[in-house]
Amino acid sequence: MESLKLPPHDGSVISVVDMHTGGEPLRIVVSGYPEIIGESLLAKRRYVREKLDHLRQLLMFEPRGHYDMYGALVVKSELNEAHLGVLFMHNEGYSTMCGHAVIALGRFAVDYGLVTAPQSPETQVNIHCPCGLVKAFVEYSNQNTGKVRFHSVPAFAFATDITVDVPGHGEVILDISYGGAFYAFVSAEKFGLDISHSRTRDLVDAATAVTNAVKRKVKLHHPSSPDLAFLYGTILTDGKDAFSDEPTANICVFADAQVDRSPTGSGVTARIALQYHKGLIQLNLTRTFQSGATGSLFTGKAVEETKCGDFKAVIVEVAGRAHYTGATSFVLENGDDLKNGFLLK
């Protein structure tokens, strides 16, 4: 068979392009969504959450997705300088920032003509994320896209060396930092675990317990918008926070116990901001971060000091590679009792 086409069917169709960055999937919606209402990107985020969440579920959940699927919905931005706006989605809802998605979307935007005049050796792609404008820089040569780096929104340490009571583990000292989303950071060794060799389920359980404990104790706030003031997840590290030429490993557990396969772009951003705050890294020193799940690598460095409200902040550059895995048209047949998706926990 030269090509496969769907036989005659009823119901609507949603078309997507699938990619991955460091092993973490990204499902980019190309067509099939209704118009997204809202004068701002955050208003659009609220609209899809309140009115169109069934579409997130059918794309992220089984049988079309899986528990750890991640998605991106490209929308119009109210910012003149933005090439595109994006809403991120996962198993629980909608995040405010996603670095692995930005890396993939940088390639996608150039390859699919969202940037009309690509430049060599690098093309800038301005991506409006719910947390703010993120600037991606995409390698471009002979009509081929390659590695992508991006400059983050202002990232800052929110709280350091705070103590929370984690059921089953007692009092745990940890940090909270923001890289477009808020994360708790703690060494896996405090739970008797190893980032690269312990069972993923044990790492997930420990990280989830930390997330729940922090949510009970700590009230977050963000200078720009209350929509950004929530804990996205917990990142367990190998404890190697002092600058080194050797990679430092971490694993991010976010949303509803979802595991990031990549080193986590917004997590690297937040971790660099935390290390900079503690005097463990200086401007323009490049650090390599490794995923405890897959071994994939991102690099990160603080490139500029700035402010975010009263917080001393930095702009962080994160770099990595994304790859295409396919393009699909998903059908919602009216007679399918499971067409809206389901999750096995």
XYZ file of N, CA and C in Angstrom, residues 107-195:
267
model
N 11.945 24.489 16.328
C 12.117 23.787 15.054
C 10.820 23.791 14.255
N 9.733 23.452 14.924
C 8.432 23.367 14.269
C 8.064 24.698 13.604
N 8.264 25.803 14.297
C 7.881 27.122 13.772
C 8.645 27.461 12.508
N 9.917 27.102 12.466
C 10.714 27.371 11.258
C 10.327 26.414 10.145
N 10.213 25.130 10.465
C 9.930 24.126 9.439
C 8.535 24.267 8.839
N 7.577 24.750 9.615
C 6.194 24.844 9.150
C 5.789 26.268 8.764
N 6.781 27.138 8.578
C 6.521 28.446 7.995
C 5.907 29.481 8.915
N 5.948 29.263 10.239
C 5.457 30.285 11.154
C 6.427 31.461 11.244
N 7.670 31.220 10.845
C 8.655 32.281 10.651
C 8.884 32.385 9.156
N 8.563 33.534 8.579
C 8.491 33.633 7.117
C 9.845 33.735 6.426
N 10.862 34.234 7.113
C 12.160 34.425 6.463
C 13.271 33.889 7.358
N 13.464 32.564 7.409
C 14.512 32.000 8.258
C 15.904 32.511 7.862
N 16.739 32.675 8.868
C 18.090 33.180 8.655
C 19.116 32.145 9.093
N 20.235 32.089 8.382
C 21.361 31.243 8.769
C 22.423 32.125 9.434
N 23.148 31.629 10.402
C 23.161 30.244 10.909
C 22.090 29.976 11.975
N 21.338 31.020 12.359
C 20.384 30.855 13.445
C 19.170 31.728 13.184
N 17.987 31.196 13.436
C 16.744 31.947 13.263
C 16.083 32.152 14.626
N 15.737 33.403 14.917
C 15.070 33.697 16.185
C 13.571 33.455 16.049
N 13.007 32.771 17.032
C 11.571 32.510 17.084
C 11.062 32.998 18.434
N 10.173 33.978 18.403
C 9.605 34.524 19.632
C 8.325 33.763 19.982
N 8.341 33.055 21.096
C 7.239 32.189 21.500
C 6.591 32.765 22.755
N 5.327 33.133 22.631
C 4.598 33.685 23.774
C 4.012 32.535 24.579
N 4.601 32.278 25.743
C 4.134 31.257 26.669
C 3.269 31.920 27.740
N 2.444 31.168 28.452
C 1.636 31.786 29.504
C 2.451 32.558 30.539
N 3.713 32.163 30.769
C 4.568 32.870 31.719
C 5.187 34.129 31.136
N 5.119 34.306 29.811
C 5.720 35.470 29.165
C 6.380 35.111 27.855
N 7.072 36.087 27.262
C 7.722 35.889 25.964
C 9.062 35.188 26.143
N 9.241 34.097 25.419
C 10.476 33.320 25.434
C 11.083 33.386 24.041
N 12.380 33.679 23.972
C 13.060 33.812 22.682
C 13.876 32.553 22.401
N 13.500 31.863 21.337
C 14.227 30.665 20.917
C 15.120 31.002 19.735
N 16.251 30.307 19.644
C 17.214 30.517 18.563
C 17.506 29.156 17.942
N 17.115 29.000 16.677
C 17.108 27.696 16.016
C 18.230 27.642 14.987
N 19.092 26.651 15.102
C 20.111 26.447 14.073
C 19.425 26.210 12.733
N 19.905 26.911 11.694
C 19.264 26.799 10.378
C 20.322 26.892 9.294
N 20.400 25.853 8.466
C 21.370 25.824 7.382
C 20.849 24.932 6.269
N 20.884 25.427 5.031
C 20.435 24.662 3.863
C 19.022 24.109 4.053
N 18.149 24.954 4.616
C 16.737 24.634 4.849
C 16.531 23.546 5.909
N 17.572 23.244 6.675
C 17.466 22.256 7.736
C 17.587 22.919 9.102
N 16.723 22.516 10.034
C 16.787 23.020 11.398
C 17.549 22.044 12.277
N 18.149 22.573 13.354
C 18.955 21.725 14.224
C 18.750 22.053 15.683
N 19.839 22.238 16.385
C 19.809 22.485 17.820
C 19.087 23.793 18.128
N 18.457 23.856 19.286
C 17.708 25.047 19.687
C 18.149 25.470 21.082
N 18.338 26.775 21.248
C 18.545 27.349 22.577
C 17.468 28.397 22.799
N 17.133 28.656 24.057
C 16.141 29.704 24.321
C 16.546 30.519 25.540
N 16.073 31.759 25.567
C 16.270 32.647 26.705
C 14.953 32.723 27.482
N 15.038 32.456 28.748
C 13.864 32.308 29.601
C 13.267 33.653 29.990
N 12.095 33.592 30.595
C 11.563 34.730 31.341
C 12.423 34.882 32.598
N 12.328 36.012 33.318
C 13.103 36.162 34.556
C 12.857 34.999 35.519
N 13.951 34.376 35.951
C 13.898 33.212 36.836
C 14.518 33.583 38.183
N 13.955 33.051 39.258
C 14.433 33.476 40.577
C 14.216 32.387 41.629
N 15.063 32.454 42.676
C 14.875 31.605 43.850
C 13.767 32.217 44.693
N 12.741 31.424 44.980
C 11.614 31.916 45.767
C 11.865 31.760 47.267
N 12.367 30.596 47.670
C 12.656 30.340 49.076
C 13.716 29.255 49.158
N 14.665 29.408 50.084
C 15.743 28.424 50.231
C 15.772 27.885 51.656
N 16.202 26.646 51.746
C 16.404 25.980 53.042
C 15.167 26.051 53.935
N 14.013 25.755 53.355
C 12.797 25.711 54.154
C 12.537 24.260 54.570
N 11.892 24.095 55.691
C 11.631 22.762 56.236
C 10.159 22.416 56.095
N 9.887 21.261 55.520
C 8.511 20.775 55.420
C 8.453 19.367 55.992
N 7.314 19.030 56.523
C 7.091 17.691 57.071
C 6.513 16.806 55.976
N 7.305 15.840 55.523
C 6.891 14.937 54.452
C 6.481 13.603 55.073
N 5.210 13.251 55.004
C 4.756 11.989 55.614
C 5.591 10.797 55.155
N 6.021 10.013 56.114
C 6.839 8.852 55.809
C 8.318 9.142 55.771
N 8.682 10.447 55.746
C 10.094 10.826 55.645
C 10.511 11.842 56.699
N 9.570 12.375 57.448
C 9.904 13.360 58.465
C 10.166 14.729 57.883
N 10.930 15.537 58.619
C 11.233 16.893 58.170
C 12.306 16.878 57.088
N 12.032 17.580 56.005
C 12.937 17.631 54.855
C 13.228 19.095 54.535
N 14.513 19.410 54.343
C 14.924 20.767 53.963
C 15.028 20.843 52.452
N 14.404 21.851 51.858
C 14.382 21.967 50.397
C 14.346 23.428 49.971
N 14.421 23.638 48.660
C 14.363 24.969 48.062
C 13.199 25.031 47.082
N 12.728 26.240 46.819
C 11.706 26.476 45.797
C 12.224 27.550 44.852
N 12.131 27.280 43.559
C 12.641 28.219 42.569
C 11.701 28.269 41.376
N 11.779 29.390 40.655
C 10.866 29.650 39.532
C 11.650 29.768 38.228
N 11.204 29.026 37.216
C 11.814 29.100 35.891
C 10.759 29.156 34.803
N 9.688 29.917 35.069
C 8.503 29.914 34.218
C 7.393 29.114 34.864
N 7.779 28.265 35.803
C 6.888 27.519 36.686
C 7.651 27.294 37.984
N 6.922 27.104 39.081
C 7.548 26.881 40.380
C 7.812 25.395 40.608
N 9.025 25.103 41.134
C 9.394 23.737 41.486
C 10.012 23.711 42.879
N 9.787 22.616 43.581
C 10.552 22.314 44.783
C 11.764 21.487 44.375
N 12.919 21.765 45.007
C 14.157 21.052 44.702
C 14.697 20.397 45.969
N 15.045 19.121 45.851
C 15.610 18.401 46.981
C 16.434 17.229 46.452
N 17.504 16.908 47.164
C 18.357 15.798 46.760
C 17.655 14.469 47.000
N 17.755 13.574 46.032
C 17.150 12.242 46.167
C 17.791 11.452 47.297
N 19.042 11.783 47.650
C 19.735 11.067 48.721
C 19.008 11.202 50.056
N 18.258 12.282 50.237
C 17.523 12.468 51.495
C 16.434 11.420 51.668
N 16.095 10.724 50.591
C 15.097 9.661 50.654
C 15.739 8.291 50.447
N 17.077 8.262 50.465
C 17.784 7.013 50.245
C 17.711 6.529 48.808
N 17.554 7.472 47.866
C 17.367 7.117 46.453
C 18.505 7.657 45.592
N 18.686 7.031 44.459
C 19.680 7.456 43.467
C 18.951 7.858 42.193
N 19.241 9.053 41.684
C 18.528 9.597 40.529
C 18.552 8.665 39.320
